[in-house]
mmCIF file of C-alpha atoms in Angstrom:
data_model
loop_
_atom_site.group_PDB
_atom_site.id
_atom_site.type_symbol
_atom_site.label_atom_id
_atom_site.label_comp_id
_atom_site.label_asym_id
_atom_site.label_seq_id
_atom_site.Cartn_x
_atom_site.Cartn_y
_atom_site.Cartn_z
ATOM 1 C CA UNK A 5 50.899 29.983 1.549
ATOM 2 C CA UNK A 6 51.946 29.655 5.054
ATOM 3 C CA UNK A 7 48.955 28.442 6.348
ATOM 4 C CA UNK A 8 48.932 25.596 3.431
ATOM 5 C CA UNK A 9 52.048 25.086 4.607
ATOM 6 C CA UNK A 10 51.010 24.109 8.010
ATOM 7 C CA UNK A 11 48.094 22.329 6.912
ATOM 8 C CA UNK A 12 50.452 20.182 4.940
ATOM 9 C CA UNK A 13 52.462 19.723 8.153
ATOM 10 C CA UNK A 14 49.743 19.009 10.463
ATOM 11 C CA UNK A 15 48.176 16.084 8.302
ATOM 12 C CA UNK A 16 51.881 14.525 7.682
ATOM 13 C CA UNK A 17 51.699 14.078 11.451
ATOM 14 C CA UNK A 18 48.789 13.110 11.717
ATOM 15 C CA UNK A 19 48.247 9.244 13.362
ATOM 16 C CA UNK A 20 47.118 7.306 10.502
ATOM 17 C CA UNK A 21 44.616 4.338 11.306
ATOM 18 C CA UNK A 22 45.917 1.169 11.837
ATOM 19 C CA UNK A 23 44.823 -1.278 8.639
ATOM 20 C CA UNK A 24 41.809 -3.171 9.075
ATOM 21 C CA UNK A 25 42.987 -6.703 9.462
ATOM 22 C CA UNK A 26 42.689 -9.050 6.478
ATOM 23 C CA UNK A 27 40.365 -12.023 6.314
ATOM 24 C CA UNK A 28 41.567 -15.243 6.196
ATOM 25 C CA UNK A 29 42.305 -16.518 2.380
ATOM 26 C CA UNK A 30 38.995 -18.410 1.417
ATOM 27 C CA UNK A 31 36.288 -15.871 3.976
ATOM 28 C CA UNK A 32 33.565 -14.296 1.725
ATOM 29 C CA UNK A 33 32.225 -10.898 2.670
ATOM 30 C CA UNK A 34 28.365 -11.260 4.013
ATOM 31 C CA UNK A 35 26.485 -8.685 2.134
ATOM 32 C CA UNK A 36 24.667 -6.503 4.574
ATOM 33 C CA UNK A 37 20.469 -7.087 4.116
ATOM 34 C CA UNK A 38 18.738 -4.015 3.079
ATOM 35 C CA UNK A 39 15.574 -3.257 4.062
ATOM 36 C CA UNK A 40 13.853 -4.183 0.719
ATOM 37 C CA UNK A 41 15.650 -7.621 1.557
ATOM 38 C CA UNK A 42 14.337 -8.099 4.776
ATOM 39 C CA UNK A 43 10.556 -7.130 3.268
ATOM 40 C CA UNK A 44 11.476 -9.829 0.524
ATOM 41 C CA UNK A 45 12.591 -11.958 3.037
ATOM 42 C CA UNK A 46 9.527 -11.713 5.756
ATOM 43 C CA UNK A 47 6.915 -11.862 2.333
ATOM 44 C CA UNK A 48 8.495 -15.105 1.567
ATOM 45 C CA UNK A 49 7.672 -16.480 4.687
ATOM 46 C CA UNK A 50 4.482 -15.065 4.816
ATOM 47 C CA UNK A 51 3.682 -16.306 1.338
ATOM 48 C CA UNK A 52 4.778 -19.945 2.275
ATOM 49 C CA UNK A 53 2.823 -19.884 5.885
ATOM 50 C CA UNK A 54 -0.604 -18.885 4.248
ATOM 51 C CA UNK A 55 0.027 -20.428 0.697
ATOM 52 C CA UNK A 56 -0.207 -17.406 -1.117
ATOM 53 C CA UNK A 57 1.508 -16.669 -4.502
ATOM 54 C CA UNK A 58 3.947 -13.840 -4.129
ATOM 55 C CA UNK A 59 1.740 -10.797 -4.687
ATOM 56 C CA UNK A 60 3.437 -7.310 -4.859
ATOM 57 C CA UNK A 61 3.198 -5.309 -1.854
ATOM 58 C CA UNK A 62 1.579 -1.883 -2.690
ATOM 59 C CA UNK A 63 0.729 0.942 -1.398
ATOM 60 C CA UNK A 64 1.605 -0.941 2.625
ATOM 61 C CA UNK A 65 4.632 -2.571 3.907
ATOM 62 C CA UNK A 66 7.052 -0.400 1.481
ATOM 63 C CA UNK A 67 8.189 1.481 4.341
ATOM 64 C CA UNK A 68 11.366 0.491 5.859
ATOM 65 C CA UNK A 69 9.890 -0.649 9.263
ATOM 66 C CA UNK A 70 7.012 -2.763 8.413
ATOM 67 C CA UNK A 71 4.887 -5.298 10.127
ATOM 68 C CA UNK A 72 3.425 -8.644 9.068
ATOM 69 C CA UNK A 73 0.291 -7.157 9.133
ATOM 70 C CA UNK A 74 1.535 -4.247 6.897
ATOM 71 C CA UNK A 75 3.083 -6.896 4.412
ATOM 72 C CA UNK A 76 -0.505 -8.298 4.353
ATOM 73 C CA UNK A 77 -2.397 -5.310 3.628
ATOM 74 C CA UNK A 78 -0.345 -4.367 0.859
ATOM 75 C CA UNK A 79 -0.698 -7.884 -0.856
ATOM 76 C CA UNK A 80 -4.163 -7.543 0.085
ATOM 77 C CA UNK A 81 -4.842 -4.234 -1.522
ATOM 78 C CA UNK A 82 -2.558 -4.924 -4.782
ATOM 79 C CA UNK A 83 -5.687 -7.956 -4.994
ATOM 80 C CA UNK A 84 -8.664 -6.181 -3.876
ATOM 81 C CA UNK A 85 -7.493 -3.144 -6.574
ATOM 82 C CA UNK A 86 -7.594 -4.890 -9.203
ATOM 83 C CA UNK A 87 -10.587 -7.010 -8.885
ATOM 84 C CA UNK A 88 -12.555 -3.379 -8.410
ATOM 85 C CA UNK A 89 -10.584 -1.951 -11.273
ATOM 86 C CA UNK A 90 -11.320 -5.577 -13.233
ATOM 87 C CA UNK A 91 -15.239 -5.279 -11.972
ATOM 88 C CA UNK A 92 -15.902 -1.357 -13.088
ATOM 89 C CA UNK A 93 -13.540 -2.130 -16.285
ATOM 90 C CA UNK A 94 -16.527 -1.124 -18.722
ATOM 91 C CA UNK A 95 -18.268 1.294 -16.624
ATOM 92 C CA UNK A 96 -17.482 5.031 -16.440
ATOM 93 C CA UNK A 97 -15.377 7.139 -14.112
ATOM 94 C CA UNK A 98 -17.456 7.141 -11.258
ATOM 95 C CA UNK A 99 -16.468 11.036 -10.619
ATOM 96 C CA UNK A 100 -16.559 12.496 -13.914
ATOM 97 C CA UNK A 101 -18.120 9.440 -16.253
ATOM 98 C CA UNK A 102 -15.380 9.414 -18.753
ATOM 99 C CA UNK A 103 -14.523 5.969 -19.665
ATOM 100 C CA UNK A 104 -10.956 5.609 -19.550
ATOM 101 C CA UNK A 105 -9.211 2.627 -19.806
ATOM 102 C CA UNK A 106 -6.353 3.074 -17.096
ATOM 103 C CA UNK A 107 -8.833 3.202 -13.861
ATOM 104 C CA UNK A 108 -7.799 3.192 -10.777
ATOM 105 C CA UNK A 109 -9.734 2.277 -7.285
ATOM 106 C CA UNK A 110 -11.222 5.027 -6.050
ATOM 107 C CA UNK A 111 -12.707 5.858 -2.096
ATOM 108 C CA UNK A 112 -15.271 7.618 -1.306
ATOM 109 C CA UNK A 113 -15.078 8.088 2.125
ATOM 110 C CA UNK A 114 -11.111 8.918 2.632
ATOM 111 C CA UNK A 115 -9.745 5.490 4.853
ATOM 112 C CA UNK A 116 -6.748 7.455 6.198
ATOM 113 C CA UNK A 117 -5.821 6.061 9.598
ATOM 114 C CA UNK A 118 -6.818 2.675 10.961
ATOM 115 C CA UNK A 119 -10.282 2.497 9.234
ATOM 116 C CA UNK A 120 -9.953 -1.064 7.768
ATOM 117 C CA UNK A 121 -13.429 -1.725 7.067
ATOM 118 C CA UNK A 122 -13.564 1.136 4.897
ATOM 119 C CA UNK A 123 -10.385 0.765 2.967
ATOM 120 C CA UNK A 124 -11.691 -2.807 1.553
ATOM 121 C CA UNK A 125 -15.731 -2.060 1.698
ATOM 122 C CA UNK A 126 -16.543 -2.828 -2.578
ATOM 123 C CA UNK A 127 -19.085 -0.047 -2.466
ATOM 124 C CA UNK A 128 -17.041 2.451 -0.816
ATOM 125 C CA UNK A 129 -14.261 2.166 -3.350
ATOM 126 C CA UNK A 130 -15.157 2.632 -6.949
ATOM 127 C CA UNK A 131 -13.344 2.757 -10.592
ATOM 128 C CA UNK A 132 -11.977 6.038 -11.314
ATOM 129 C CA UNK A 133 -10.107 7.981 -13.810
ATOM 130 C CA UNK A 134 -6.597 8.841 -12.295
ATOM 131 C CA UNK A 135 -7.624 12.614 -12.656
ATOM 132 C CA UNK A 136 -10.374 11.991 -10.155
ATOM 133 C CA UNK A 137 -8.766 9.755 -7.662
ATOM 134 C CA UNK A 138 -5.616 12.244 -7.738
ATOM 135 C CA UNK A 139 -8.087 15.159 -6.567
ATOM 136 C CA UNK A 140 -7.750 15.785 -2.708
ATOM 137 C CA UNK A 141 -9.800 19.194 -2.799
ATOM 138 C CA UNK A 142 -12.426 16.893 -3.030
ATOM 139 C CA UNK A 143 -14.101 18.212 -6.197
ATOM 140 C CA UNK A 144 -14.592 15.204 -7.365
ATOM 141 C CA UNK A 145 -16.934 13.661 -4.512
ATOM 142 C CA UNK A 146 -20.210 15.592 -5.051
ATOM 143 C CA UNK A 147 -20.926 13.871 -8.797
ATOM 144 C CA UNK A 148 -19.096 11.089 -6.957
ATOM 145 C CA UNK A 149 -22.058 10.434 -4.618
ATOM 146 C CA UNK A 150 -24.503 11.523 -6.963
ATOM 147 C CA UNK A 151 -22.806 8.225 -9.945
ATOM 148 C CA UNK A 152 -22.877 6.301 -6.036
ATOM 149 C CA UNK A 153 -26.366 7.287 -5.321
ATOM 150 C CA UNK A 154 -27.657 5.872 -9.162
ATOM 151 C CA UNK A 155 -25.267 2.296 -8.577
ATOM 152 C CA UNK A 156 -26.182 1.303 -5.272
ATOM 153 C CA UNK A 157 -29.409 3.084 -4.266
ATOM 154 C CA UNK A 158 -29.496 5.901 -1.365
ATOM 155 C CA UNK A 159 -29.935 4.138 1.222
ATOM 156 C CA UNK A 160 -26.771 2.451 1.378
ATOM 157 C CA UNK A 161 -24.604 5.454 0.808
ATOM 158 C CA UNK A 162 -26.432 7.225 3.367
ATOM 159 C CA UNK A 163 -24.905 4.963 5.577
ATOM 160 C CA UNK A 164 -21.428 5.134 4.246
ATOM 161 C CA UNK A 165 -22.262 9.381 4.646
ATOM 162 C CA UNK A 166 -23.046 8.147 8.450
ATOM 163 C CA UNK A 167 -19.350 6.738 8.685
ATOM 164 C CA UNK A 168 -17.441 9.593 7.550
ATOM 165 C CA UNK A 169 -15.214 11.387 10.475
ATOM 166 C CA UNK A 170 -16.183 8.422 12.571
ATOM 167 C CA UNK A 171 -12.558 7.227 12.084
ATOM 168 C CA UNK A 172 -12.957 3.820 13.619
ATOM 169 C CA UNK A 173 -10.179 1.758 14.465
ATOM 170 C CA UNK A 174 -10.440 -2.232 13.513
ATOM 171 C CA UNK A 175 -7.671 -4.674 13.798
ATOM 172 C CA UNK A 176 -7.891 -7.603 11.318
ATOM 173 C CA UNK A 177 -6.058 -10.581 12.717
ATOM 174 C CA UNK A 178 -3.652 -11.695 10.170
ATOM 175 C CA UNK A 179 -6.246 -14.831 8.900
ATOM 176 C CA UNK A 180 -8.940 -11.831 8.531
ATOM 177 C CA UNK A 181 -5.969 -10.794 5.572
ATOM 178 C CA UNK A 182 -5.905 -14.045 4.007
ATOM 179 C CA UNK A 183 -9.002 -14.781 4.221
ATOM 180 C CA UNK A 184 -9.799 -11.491 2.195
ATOM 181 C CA UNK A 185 -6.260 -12.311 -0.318
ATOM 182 C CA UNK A 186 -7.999 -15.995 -0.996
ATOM 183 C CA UNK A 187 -11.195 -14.723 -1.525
ATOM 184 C CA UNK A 188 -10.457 -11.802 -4.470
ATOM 185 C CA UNK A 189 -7.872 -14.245 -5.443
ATOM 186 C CA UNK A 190 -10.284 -16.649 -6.596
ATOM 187 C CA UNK A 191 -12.706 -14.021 -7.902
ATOM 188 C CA UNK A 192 -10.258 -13.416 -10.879
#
């Protein structure tokens, strides 16, 4: 009890903070801009520069530090996604061969890193069941390249075989994104 006691005493003598001064009658308070704002915000301008439509920003640019170039390659990706997911719409999961109807886009060679060119290659990215795509043992990419081998002929994923681990670094210029946005944009 004694030590509530003085507990109790200490804080009654405690200095108490002077009151924040109050605004003049009529001042609004600014709200402060979040960082989903500010990636609003920076899209709209973006949008208006290029004259784009306001695409949603996947997978890039949801970060709270982002680039204009980030921004981009999320709008750029939410496009390019769906025309491969509009494209292999009737075909089979390119893993397994079940046809589902909620596909997603699917790589074949992993694009982690910098490795534009590989990221938004059509043949290197496929539609797949969300089972398949979801797999990062990498199951999935043997009857993968076999489906891959059948669709687009040997020789050309030889040569995506040629780029894997050769992590290549490319930096688009921001017209190289909306060139790309325009393009699957009017592809449907």
């Amino acid at each position: 009890d004694d030590t509530i006691a003085s507990l109790k005493t200490k804080q009654a003598k405690a200095k108490k903070l002077p009151p924040k001064p109050k605004k003049p009658a009529g001042a609004k308070n600014k709200p402060k801009k979040t960082a989903r704002s500010k990636k609003m915000e920076a899209k709209k301008k973006l949008c208006e520069q290029y004259d784009l439509p306001n695409i949603p920003c996947g997978r890039w640019g949801v970060a709270k530090t982002f680039t204009r170039q980030d921004l981009l390659k999320g709008m750029l990706w939410t496009v390019f996604s769906k025309y491969i997911r509009t494209r292999d719409k009737d075909k089979p999961c390119i893993s397994c061969g079940l046809i589902v109807e909620a596909k997603q886009a699917g790589h074949y060679l992993p694009v982690g890193g910098n490795n534009l060119n590989l990221c938004f290659f059509e043949s290197n990215v496929n539609g797949e069941c969300p089972t398949c795509n979801a797999d990062f043992n990498g199951w999935h990419l043997v009857p993968m390249r076999k489906n891959m081998v059948k669709r687009y002929g040997e020789q050309l994923v030889d040569e995506l075989d040629k780029q894997a681990g050769a992590m290549t670094t490319v930096k688009w210029e921001e017209s190289g994104f909306v060139n790309k946005i325009k393009d699957y944009l009017n592809r449907g």
